Amino acid sequence: MHRATAIAHPNIAFIKYWGHADAALHLPANPSVSMVLDCLQTRTTVGFGALRGDEVVIDGVPASPAARVRVSEHLDRVRALAGIDLRARVRSESNFAAGAGLASSASAFAALTLAATVALGLDLSLEQLSALARLGSGSACRSIPDGFVEWTVQPDRSSTAHSIAPPEHWTLCDCIALVSTRHKEVSSIGGHEAAPSSPLHTARVRDATLQLPACRRAIEQRNLVALGRIAERDAVMMHAVAMTSAPPIYYWTAETMRVVRAVVEWRQAGLPVYYTIDAGPNVHCLCETAYGDEVQRRLASLPGVEQVLVACPGSGARLTDDHVS
Ligand code: PMV
């Protein structure tokens, strides 16, 4: 059996991907910028051999039919590239909850893409890996490169993510206030589809595109005030689009709002911290690592916060010999 194992981390977007320019190709309506989150990770082993069908086990449990189909469709892309028609055994483990707005599909499809291509003997460039991971889950393309990452679409409609700064560039940290790890009711796939039905969508896409150079500059200059303002505004706009889509999608809960208000109050009182929120109720709080302990302590004391995870800028997808059994 040809086997390989890869590790990948999820990422948190400062300017988000919400809505498609082309749904089938996962081409985003606007470019986005993110940071790889080091302490959350997915490790995936893919082995190809003489099997009757693809076998997919996630966190020790056979994958749901829908998840298995999604993985198989991605493996089909890799098989087509390699010109090899073998079925695969996929074993994947993550150290965090899937489907709770922590971008588990990003780390999952980044790790799957690297492991499957190497197991089939393909030697793809980072750009090729990123473009391929994108077809599994859009934001997965941003979990292939290291550190701070930008995802763009070129005029010829090629679309990949690339690193704009390595992890060690900035001692930023993301204190993630978990208010719920329940599986969200509407997946990001549903959110992307519904986005154009919101009258706010076009305005957000335009604003996100305009803000991108300032976001990149804020990262280059390690300017948290500039980055934080951009990230908060785009997060609120993304959720405003979701809440005004047809049908509306409410990812925020009362606990989400409580954390948002606390972050704003702490900042007004002098603590440099900003928030952003993905497609779920949990709140990502961005600060310099020097303030990480303080932010973590304050978040943990808020009612409704179940746990606080602290992530620093991480590396992109990579191979390991530590296979998932
Ligand atoms: O890659 P998807 O389809 O899971 O979409 C990701 C959507 C957000 O996490 C909300 C935003 C982003 O850019 O990561």
Coordinates of C-alpha atoms and ligand atoms in Angstrom, one line a residue:
M1 CA 0.0 0.0 0.0
H2 CA 1.3 3.5 -1.0
R3 CA 0.9 5.5 2.2
A4 CA 1.6 9.1 3.4
T5 CA 0.7 11.2 6.4
A6 CA 0.3 15.0 6.5
I7 CA -0.4 17.5 9.3
A8 CA -2.3 20.8 8.6
H9 CA -3.7 23.5 10.8
P10 CA -6.9 25.5 10.4
N11 CA -6.7 29.2 9.7
I12 CA -8.5 32.3 10.9
A13 CA -9.4 34.9 8.2
F14 CA -9.0 38.6 8.9
I15 CA -10.7 39.3 5.6
K16 CA -13.1 36.5 4.9
Y17 CA -14.2 34.3 2.1
W18 CA -18.0 34.4 2.0
G19 CA -19.7 33.8 -1.3
H20 CA -18.4 32.6 -4.6
A21 CA -17.5 34.0 -8.0
D22 CA -17.8 30.4 -9.2
A23 CA -19.3 27.8 -6.9
A24 CA -18.1 24.7 -8.7
L25 CA -14.5 25.8 -8.8
H26 CA -14.6 27.4 -5.3
L27 CA -13.5 30.7 -6.7
P28 CA -14.2 33.3 -4.0
A29 CA -16.2 36.5 -4.6
N30 CA -13.3 38.5 -2.9
P31 CA -9.7 37.9 -2.0
S32 CA -9.0 37.0 1.6
V33 CA -6.2 37.1 4.2
S34 CA -5.7 34.8 7.1
M35 CA -3.3 33.3 9.7
V36 CA -2.5 29.6 10.2
L37 CA -3.4 28.5 13.8
D38 CA -0.6 26.4 15.2
C39 CA -2.2 24.7 18.2
L40 CA -5.2 23.2 16.4
Q41 CA -4.3 20.4 14.0
T42 CA -5.5 17.6 11.8
R43 CA -3.3 14.6 11.0
T44 CA -4.4 12.5 8.1
T45 CA -3.0 9.2 6.7
V46 CA -3.9 8.1 3.2
G47 CA -3.0 4.7 1.8
F48 CA -3.9 3.6 -1.7
G49 CA -4.3 -0.1 -2.5
A50 CA -6.5 -2.9 -3.8
L51 CA -9.6 -2.0 -1.8
R52 CA -13.3 -2.2 -2.9
G53 CA -14.1 1.4 -2.1
D54 CA -12.7 4.4 -0.2
E55 CA -12.7 3.8 3.6
V56 CA -12.8 7.0 5.6
V57 CA -12.4 7.0 9.4
I58 CA -12.5 10.4 11.2
D59 CA -11.5 10.6 14.9
G60 CA -11.8 6.8 15.2
V61 CA -15.4 6.7 13.8
P62 CA -16.4 5.8 10.2
A63 CA -17.3 9.0 8.4
S64 CA -20.9 9.9 7.7
P65 CA -22.1 9.1 4.1
A66 CA -22.0 12.8 3.2
A67 CA -18.4 13.2 4.6
R68 CA -17.2 10.1 2.8
V69 CA -18.6 11.3 -0.5
R70 CA -16.9 14.7 -0.1
V71 CA -13.6 12.9 0.7
S72 CA -14.0 10.5 -2.2
E73 CA -14.7 13.3 -4.6
H74 CA -11.5 15.0 -3.5
L75 CA -9.6 11.8 -3.9
D76 CA -11.0 11.4 -7.4
R77 CA -9.3 14.7 -8.3
V78 CA -6.0 13.4 -7.0
R79 CA -6.4 10.0 -8.8
A80 CA -7.2 11.8 -12.0
L81 CA -4.0 13.9 -11.7
A82 CA -1.9 10.9 -11.0
G83 CA -3.7 8.7 -13.6
I84 CA -4.0 6.0 -11.0
D85 CA -7.3 4.3 -10.1
L86 CA -6.8 2.8 -6.7
R87 CA -9.1 3.2 -3.7
A88 CA -7.9 4.7 -0.5
R89 CA -7.9 4.1 3.2
V90 CA -8.1 7.4 5.0
R91 CA -7.6 7.9 8.8
S92 CA -7.8 11.4 10.1
E93 CA -7.6 12.8 13.6
S94 CA -8.1 16.4 14.8
N95 CA -7.4 17.8 18.3
F96 CA -10.4 20.1 18.2
A97 CA -14.2 19.9 17.5
A98 CA -15.3 19.7 13.8
G99 CA -18.0 21.9 12.4
A100 CA -18.1 24.5 15.2
G101 CA -16.7 27.3 13.1
L102 CA -13.1 26.5 13.8
A103 CA -12.3 25.8 10.2
S104 CA -12.0 22.1 10.5
S105 CA -12.6 21.6 6.8
A106 CA -9.6 23.8 6.1
S107 CA -7.1 21.7 8.0
A108 CA -8.9 18.5 6.9
F109 CA -8.7 19.2 3.2
A110 CA -5.2 20.6 3.4
A111 CA -3.9 17.5 5.1
L112 CA -5.9 15.2 2.8
T113 CA -4.5 16.9 -0.3
L114 CA -0.9 16.7 0.8
A115 CA -1.1 13.1 2.1
A116 CA -3.1 11.8 -1.0
T117 CA -0.9 13.5 -3.6
V118 CA 2.4 12.2 -2.0
A119 CA 0.9 8.7 -1.5
L120 CA 0.2 8.6 -5.2
G121 CA 3.7 9.7 -6.0
L122 CA 2.8 13.3 -7.2
D123 CA 5.3 16.0 -6.4
L124 CA 3.2 19.2 -6.6
S125 CA 4.4 22.8 -5.9
L126 CA 2.9 24.7 -3.0
E127 CA 0.8 26.7 -5.5
Q128 CA -0.5 23.5 -7.1
L129 CA -1.3 21.9 -3.7
S130 CA -3.1 25.1 -2.6
A131 CA -5.2 25.2 -5.8
L132 CA -6.1 21.5 -5.4
A133 CA -7.0 21.9 -1.7
R134 CA -9.3 24.8 -2.6
L135 CA -11.4 22.4 -4.6
G136 CA -12.0 20.3 -1.5
S137 CA -12.9 23.3 0.7
G138 CA -12.2 26.9 -0.3
S139 CA -10.4 28.0 2.9
A140 CA -8.2 24.9 2.8
C141 CA -6.1 26.6 0.2
R142 CA -5.0 29.0 2.9
S143 CA -3.8 26.1 5.2
I144 CA -1.2 25.0 2.7
P145 CA 1.3 27.9 3.0
D146 CA 3.0 29.1 6.2
G147 CA 2.0 31.9 8.6
F148 CA 0.1 34.9 7.2
V149 CA -1.5 34.0 3.9
E150 CA -3.4 35.8 1.1
W151 CA -5.8 34.0 -1.3
T152 CA -6.3 35.7 -4.6
V153 CA -8.0 35.0 -8.0
Q154 CA -6.0 35.8 -11.1
P155 CA -7.5 37.3 -14.3
D156 CA -7.1 33.8 -15.9
R157 CA -9.2 32.4 -13.0
S158 CA -6.4 30.5 -11.5
S159 CA -6.7 30.8 -7.7
T160 CA -4.2 29.9 -5.0
A161 CA -3.0 31.2 -1.6
H162 CA 0.5 32.3 -0.8
S163 CA 2.4 33.3 2.3
I164 CA 2.8 37.0 2.8
A165 CA 4.8 36.6 6.1
P166 CA 6.3 33.6 7.9
P167 CA 4.9 32.6 11.3
E168 CA 7.8 34.2 13.2
H169 CA 7.1 37.6 11.6
W170 CA 4.7 38.7 14.3
T171 CA 4.0 37.4 17.8
L172 CA 0.3 37.7 17.3
C173 CA -2.0 35.3 19.1
D174 CA -5.6 34.2 18.7
C175 CA -7.4 33.5 22.0
I176 CA -10.5 31.5 20.9
A177 CA -13.4 31.8 23.2
L178 CA -15.4 28.6 22.8
V179 CA -19.0 29.2 23.7
S180 CA -20.3 26.1 21.9
T181 CA -18.6 23.1 20.2
R182 CA -22.0 21.8 18.9
H183 CA -22.0 21.1 15.1
K184 CA -23.4 24.2 13.4
E185 CA -26.8 24.0 11.8
V186 CA -25.9 25.7 8.5
S187 CA -22.5 24.7 6.9
S188 CA -20.3 27.4 5.3
I189 CA -21.3 25.7 2.0
G190 CA -24.9 26.8 2.6
G191 CA -23.7 30.3 3.6
H192 CA -21.7 30.8 0.5
E193 CA -24.7 29.8 -1.7
A194 CA -27.1 32.0 0.2
A195 CA -24.8 35.1 0.3
P196 CA -25.8 36.7 -3.0
S197 CA -29.4 36.8 -1.8
S198 CA -28.4 39.4 0.7
P199 CA -28.7 43.0 -0.5
L200 CA -25.5 43.7 1.6
H201 CA -23.4 41.1 -0.3
T202 CA -22.2 43.3 -3.2
A203 CA -21.2 46.0 -0.8
R204 CA -19.2 43.6 1.4
V205 CA -17.4 42.1 -1.5
R206 CA -16.5 45.5 -2.8
D207 CA -15.3 46.6 0.7
A208 CA -13.3 43.4 1.4
T209 CA -11.5 43.8 -2.0
L210 CA -10.7 47.5 -1.2
Q211 CA -9.5 46.7 2.3
L212 CA -7.1 43.9 1.2
P213 CA -4.0 46.1 0.5
A214 CA -4.5 47.8 3.9
C215 CA -4.9 44.4 5.6
R216 CA -1.7 43.1 4.0
R217 CA 0.2 46.3 5.0
A218 CA -1.1 46.0 8.6
I219 CA 0.4 42.5 8.8
E220 CA 3.7 43.7 7.1
Q221 CA 4.0 46.5 9.6
R222 CA 2.7 44.5 12.6
N223 CA 0.0 47.1 13.1
L224 CA -2.6 45.5 15.4
V225 CA -4.9 48.6 15.5
A226 CA -5.1 48.6 11.7
L227 CA -5.5 44.9 11.4
G228 CA -8.0 44.7 14.2
R229 CA -10.3 47.4 12.8
I230 CA -10.3 45.7 9.4
A231 CA -10.9 42.2 10.8
E232 CA -13.8 43.3 13.1
R233 CA -15.5 45.2 10.4
D234 CA -15.3 42.4 7.9
A235 CA -16.5 39.8 10.4
V236 CA -19.5 41.9 11.3
M237 CA -20.2 42.5 7.6
M238 CA -19.9 38.8 6.8
H239 CA -22.4 38.0 9.6
A240 CA -24.7 40.8 8.4
V241 CA -24.7 39.2 5.0
A242 CA -25.5 35.8 6.6
M243 CA -28.3 37.3 8.7
T244 CA -29.8 39.0 5.8
S245 CA -29.5 36.1 3.3
A246 CA -32.6 34.1 2.3
P247 CA -33.0 32.1 4.4
P248 CA -31.3 34.0 7.1
I249 CA -28.4 32.4 8.9
Y250 CA -27.7 33.3 12.6
Y251 CA -24.4 31.9 13.7
W252 CA -24.2 34.3 16.7
T253 CA -25.7 33.4 20.1
A254 CA -26.2 35.5 23.2
E255 CA -22.8 34.2 24.4
T256 CA -21.1 35.4 21.2
M257 CA -22.5 38.9 21.8
R258 CA -21.4 38.9 25.4
V259 CA -17.8 38.1 24.4
V260 CA -17.9 40.8 21.6
R261 CA -19.1 43.4 24.1
A262 CA -16.5 42.4 26.6
V263 CA -13.7 42.7 24.0
V264 CA -14.8 46.2 23.0
E265 CA -15.1 47.3 26.7
W266 CA -11.6 45.9 27.5
R267 CA -10.2 47.7 24.5
Q268 CA -11.8 51.0 25.5
A269 CA -10.2 50.5 28.9
G270 CA -6.8 50.1 27.3
L271 CA -6.3 46.3 26.5
P272 CA -5.3 46.0 22.9
V273 CA -7.5 43.1 21.7
Y274 CA -9.8 42.8 18.7
Y275 CA -12.3 40.1 17.7
T276 CA -13.4 38.1 14.6
I277 CA -15.9 35.4 14.1
D278 CA -16.1 32.6 11.5
A279 CA -19.2 30.6 10.5
G280 CA -20.1 29.6 14.1
P281 CA -20.7 31.2 17.5
N282 CA -17.1 31.1 18.8
V283 CA -15.1 34.3 19.1
H284 CA -11.5 34.7 18.0
C285 CA -9.7 37.4 20.0
L286 CA -6.6 38.8 18.4
C287 CA -3.8 40.3 20.5
E288 CA -0.1 40.4 20.9
T289 CA 1.3 37.4 22.6
A290 CA 2.4 39.6 25.6
Y291 CA -1.3 40.1 26.4
G292 CA -2.3 36.5 25.6
D293 CA -2.4 35.3 29.3
E294 CA -4.5 38.4 30.3
V295 CA -6.9 38.0 27.4
Q296 CA -7.2 34.2 28.1
R297 CA -7.9 34.8 31.8
R298 CA -10.5 37.4 31.2
L299 CA -12.3 35.4 28.5
A300 CA -12.3 32.3 30.7
S301 CA -14.1 34.3 33.5
L302 CA -17.0 35.3 31.2
P303 CA -20.2 33.4 31.7
G304 CA -20.9 31.1 28.8
V305 CA -17.3 30.6 27.8
E306 CA -16.6 26.9 28.0
Q307 CA -12.9 26.9 27.1
V308 CA -10.3 29.3 25.7
L309 CA -7.8 28.0 23.2
V310 CA -4.7 30.0 22.4
A311 CA -3.1 29.7 18.9
C312 CA -0.1 31.4 17.5
P313 CA 0.9 31.8 13.8
G314 CA 1.6 28.3 12.5
S315 CA 3.3 26.5 9.6
G316 CA 1.6 25.2 6.5
A317 CA 0.8 21.6 5.7
R318 CA 3.7 19.2 6.0
L319 CA 4.5 15.5 5.9
T320 CA 5.2 13.3 9.0
D321 CA 6.1 9.7 9.6
D322 CA 3.7 9.6 12.6
H323 CA 0.9 7.7 10.8
V324 CA -2.7 7.6 12.1
S325 CA -3.5 3.9 12.8
Ligands
PMV1 O1 -13.8 27.0 3.2 P1 -15.2 27.1 3.7 O2 -16.2 26.7 2.7 O3 -15.4 26.3 5.0 O4 -15.6 28.6 4.1 C1 -14.9 29.4 5.1 C2 -15.8 30.5 5.6 C3 -15.2 31.3 6.8 O5 -14.5 30.5 7.6 C4 -16.4 31.9 7.5 C5 -14.4 32.5 6.3 C6 -13.0 32.2 5.9 O6 -12.5 32.9 5.0 O7 -12.3 31.3 6.4

